[in-house]
């Protein structure tokens, strides 16, 4: 293969693998989780490997965050509950206490710390939990695929950088 064809082929391959941006994927997954659950609030929480701390890595809310969910996530203790949990967490809504209703389920991702996808804003039932669990599995596969594409791009750039120069 002549070197100009190699350059073109490598550029095309790098472009194809680079089109998936992790932040954009996370945002799309959160928006879709909200739509699947029939609510306007969703996101992801990452728990450290020692299961001591949890922190929101993406929060999707409607403009203005009417339920003040970002603040609730930090102040409610739900992050501590997620840090200690290996299973789904479901909290019923309680308007008098400012509890929006919350459902989180683990995302099976092998290459990262523990991750949960969550939805909030209404009461959730067993059916919602089952559906969000299935969505979490698909989200985990998508996150792993994006991570694999990012690794492939790094490797391909290395191949491109160390390719022999034509005589």
Short mmCIF file of C-alpha atoms in Angstrom, two decimals:
data_model
loop_
_atom_site.label_atom_id
_atom_site.label_comp_id
_atom_site.label_asym_id
_atom_site.label_seq_id
_atom_site.Cartn_x
_atom_site.Cartn_y
_atom_site.Cartn_z
CA UNK A 1 0.00 0.00 0.00
CA UNK A 2 1.60 3.33 -1.01
CA UNK A 3 2.19 5.68 1.90
CA UNK A 4 -0.34 8.29 0.73
CA UNK A 5 -3.03 5.61 0.86
CA UNK A 6 -1.85 4.66 4.35
CA UNK A 7 -2.20 8.28 5.48
CA UNK A 8 -5.70 8.50 4.04
CA UNK A 9 -6.73 5.15 5.52
CA UNK A 10 -5.31 6.05 8.96
CA UNK A 11 -7.00 9.47 8.95
CA UNK A 12 -10.33 7.87 8.06
CA UNK A 13 -9.96 5.22 10.74
CA UNK A 14 -8.94 7.75 13.39
CA UNK A 15 -11.86 9.96 12.40
CA UNK A 16 -14.32 7.06 12.67
CA UNK A 17 -13.02 6.02 16.11
CA UNK A 18 -12.79 9.62 17.36
CA UNK A 19 -16.40 10.57 16.63
CA UNK A 20 -17.60 9.16 19.95
CA UNK A 21 -16.85 11.66 22.72
CA UNK A 22 -17.19 10.28 26.27
CA UNK A 23 -18.78 13.45 27.70
CA UNK A 24 -21.31 13.63 24.88
CA UNK A 25 -22.12 9.95 25.30
CA UNK A 26 -22.67 10.38 29.05
CA UNK A 27 -24.99 13.32 28.41
CA UNK A 28 -26.98 11.36 25.81
CA UNK A 29 -27.23 8.37 28.14
CA UNK A 30 -28.50 10.57 30.99
CA UNK A 31 -31.09 12.24 28.77
CA UNK A 32 -32.25 8.86 27.53
CA UNK A 33 -32.45 7.46 31.07
CA UNK A 34 -34.72 10.37 31.99
CA UNK A 35 -36.91 9.71 28.96
CA UNK A 36 -37.06 5.96 29.66
CA UNK A 37 -38.11 6.64 33.27
CA UNK A 38 -40.64 9.31 32.30
CA UNK A 39 -38.97 12.07 34.27
CA UNK A 40 -36.81 15.12 33.58
CA UNK A 41 -33.99 14.25 35.99
CA UNK A 42 -31.22 11.70 35.51
CA UNK A 43 -27.49 11.29 35.79
CA UNK A 44 -24.53 9.22 36.83
CA UNK A 45 -22.76 8.83 40.15
CA UNK A 46 -19.31 7.29 40.50
CA UNK A 47 -18.30 5.50 43.70
CA UNK A 48 -14.63 5.06 44.55
CA UNK A 49 -13.14 1.56 44.66
CA UNK A 50 -13.14 1.51 48.47
CA UNK A 51 -16.85 2.42 48.52
CA UNK A 52 -16.28 5.36 50.82
CA UNK A 53 -17.26 8.29 48.61
CA UNK A 54 -19.70 8.87 45.80
CA UNK A 55 -19.80 11.91 43.56
CA UNK A 56 -22.08 12.96 40.73
CA UNK A 57 -20.27 12.77 37.39
CA UNK A 58 -23.20 14.00 35.30
CA UNK A 59 -26.53 15.56 36.26
CA UNK A 60 -29.29 16.21 33.73
CA UNK A 61 -32.07 18.54 34.91
CA UNK A 62 -34.58 20.76 33.18
CA UNK A 63 -33.61 24.44 32.90
CA UNK A 64 -33.59 26.09 36.30
CA UNK A 65 -33.61 22.75 38.17
CA UNK A 66 -37.12 23.30 39.66
CA UNK A 67 -36.77 20.46 42.19
CA UNK A 68 -33.30 21.72 43.21
CA UNK A 69 -32.07 18.21 42.62
CA UNK A 70 -28.39 19.13 42.35
CA UNK A 71 -28.52 20.54 45.88
CA UNK A 72 -30.60 17.60 47.11
CA UNK A 73 -28.03 15.10 45.80
CA UNK A 74 -25.31 16.71 47.89
CA UNK A 75 -27.34 17.40 51.05
CA UNK A 76 -29.70 14.42 51.31
CA UNK A 77 -27.27 11.62 52.17
CA UNK A 78 -28.19 9.68 49.04
CA UNK A 79 -24.56 9.77 47.88
CA UNK A 80 -23.46 8.04 51.08
CA UNK A 81 -26.19 5.47 50.59
CA UNK A 82 -24.99 4.81 47.03
CA UNK A 83 -21.38 4.52 48.21
CA UNK A 84 -22.38 1.72 50.59
CA UNK A 85 -24.75 -0.06 48.20
CA UNK A 86 -24.10 -2.79 45.64
CA UNK A 87 -27.73 -2.94 44.57
CA UNK A 88 -30.43 -0.61 43.33
CA UNK A 89 -31.52 2.18 45.66
CA UNK A 90 -35.12 3.40 45.59
CA UNK A 91 -36.38 6.29 47.70
CA UNK A 92 -40.06 7.31 47.67
CA UNK A 93 -41.04 10.93 47.08
CA UNK A 94 -42.02 13.02 50.11
CA UNK A 95 -42.96 16.56 49.13
CA UNK A 96 -43.16 17.75 52.74
CA UNK A 97 -39.50 16.75 53.28
CA UNK A 98 -38.31 17.88 49.85
CA UNK A 99 -37.66 14.29 48.73
CA UNK A 100 -38.17 14.11 44.94
CA UNK A 101 -38.38 10.32 44.55
CA UNK A 102 -35.19 8.62 43.44
CA UNK A 103 -34.08 5.41 41.77
CA UNK A 104 -30.48 4.38 41.09
CA UNK A 105 -29.08 1.15 39.76
CA UNK A 106 -25.50 -0.05 39.28
CA UNK A 107 -23.97 0.19 35.82
CA UNK A 108 -21.97 -2.95 35.06
CA UNK A 109 -18.69 -1.44 33.82
CA UNK A 110 -15.63 -3.58 34.42
CA UNK A 111 -12.92 -1.02 33.74
CA UNK A 112 -14.07 1.76 36.08
CA UNK A 113 -15.00 2.47 39.67
CA UNK A 114 -18.53 1.58 40.67
CA UNK A 115 -21.03 3.63 38.69
CA UNK A 116 -24.76 4.17 39.17
CA UNK A 117 -27.28 5.57 36.73
CA UNK A 118 -30.09 7.38 38.53
CA UNK A 119 -33.43 8.99 37.75
CA UNK A 120 -35.51 11.20 40.01
CA UNK A 121 -38.63 13.30 40.21
CA UNK A 122 -41.48 10.88 40.91
CA UNK A 123 -42.35 7.66 42.67
CA UNK A 124 -40.82 4.55 41.14
CA UNK A 125 -42.00 0.94 41.18
CA UNK A 126 -40.49 -2.51 40.59
CA UNK A 127 -41.14 -2.18 36.84
CA UNK A 128 -39.17 1.07 36.74
CA UNK A 129 -36.33 -0.59 38.62
CA UNK A 130 -36.26 -3.50 36.17
CA UNK A 131 -36.32 -1.18 33.16
CA UNK A 132 -33.57 1.06 34.56
CA UNK A 133 -31.49 -2.04 35.32
CA UNK A 134 -31.73 -3.13 31.68
CA UNK A 135 -30.85 0.39 30.58
CA UNK A 136 -27.85 0.39 32.96
CA UNK A 137 -26.52 -2.75 31.27
CA UNK A 138 -26.77 -1.11 27.85
CA UNK A 139 -25.20 2.09 29.20
CA UNK A 140 -22.31 0.08 30.64
CA UNK A 141 -21.68 -1.56 27.27
CA UNK A 142 -21.75 1.84 25.56
CA UNK A 143 -19.30 3.30 28.09
CA UNK A 144 -16.95 0.35 27.64
CA UNK A 145 -17.18 0.69 23.85
CA UNK A 146 -16.36 4.41 24.08
CA UNK A 147 -13.40 3.62 26.31
CA UNK A 148 -12.24 0.97 23.82
CA UNK A 149 -12.50 3.45 20.95
CA UNK A 150 -10.44 6.01 22.89
CA UNK A 151 -7.76 3.36 23.51
CA UNK A 152 -7.79 2.36 19.84
CA UNK A 153 -7.28 5.98 18.78
CA UNK A 154 -4.23 6.28 21.06
CA UNK A 155 -2.77 3.07 19.62
CA UNK A 156 -3.45 4.12 16.03
CA UNK A 157 -1.81 7.48 16.60
CA UNK A 158 1.24 5.60 17.85
CA UNK A 159 1.27 3.44 14.72
CA UNK A 160 0.96 6.53 12.59
CA UNK A 161 3.75 8.35 14.46
CA UNK A 162 6.24 5.47 14.23
CA UNK A 163 5.47 4.38 10.69
CA UNK A 164 8.57 3.93 8.51
CA UNK A 165 9.36 6.87 6.24
CA UNK A 166 9.48 6.01 2.52
CA UNK A 167 12.95 6.02 0.92
#
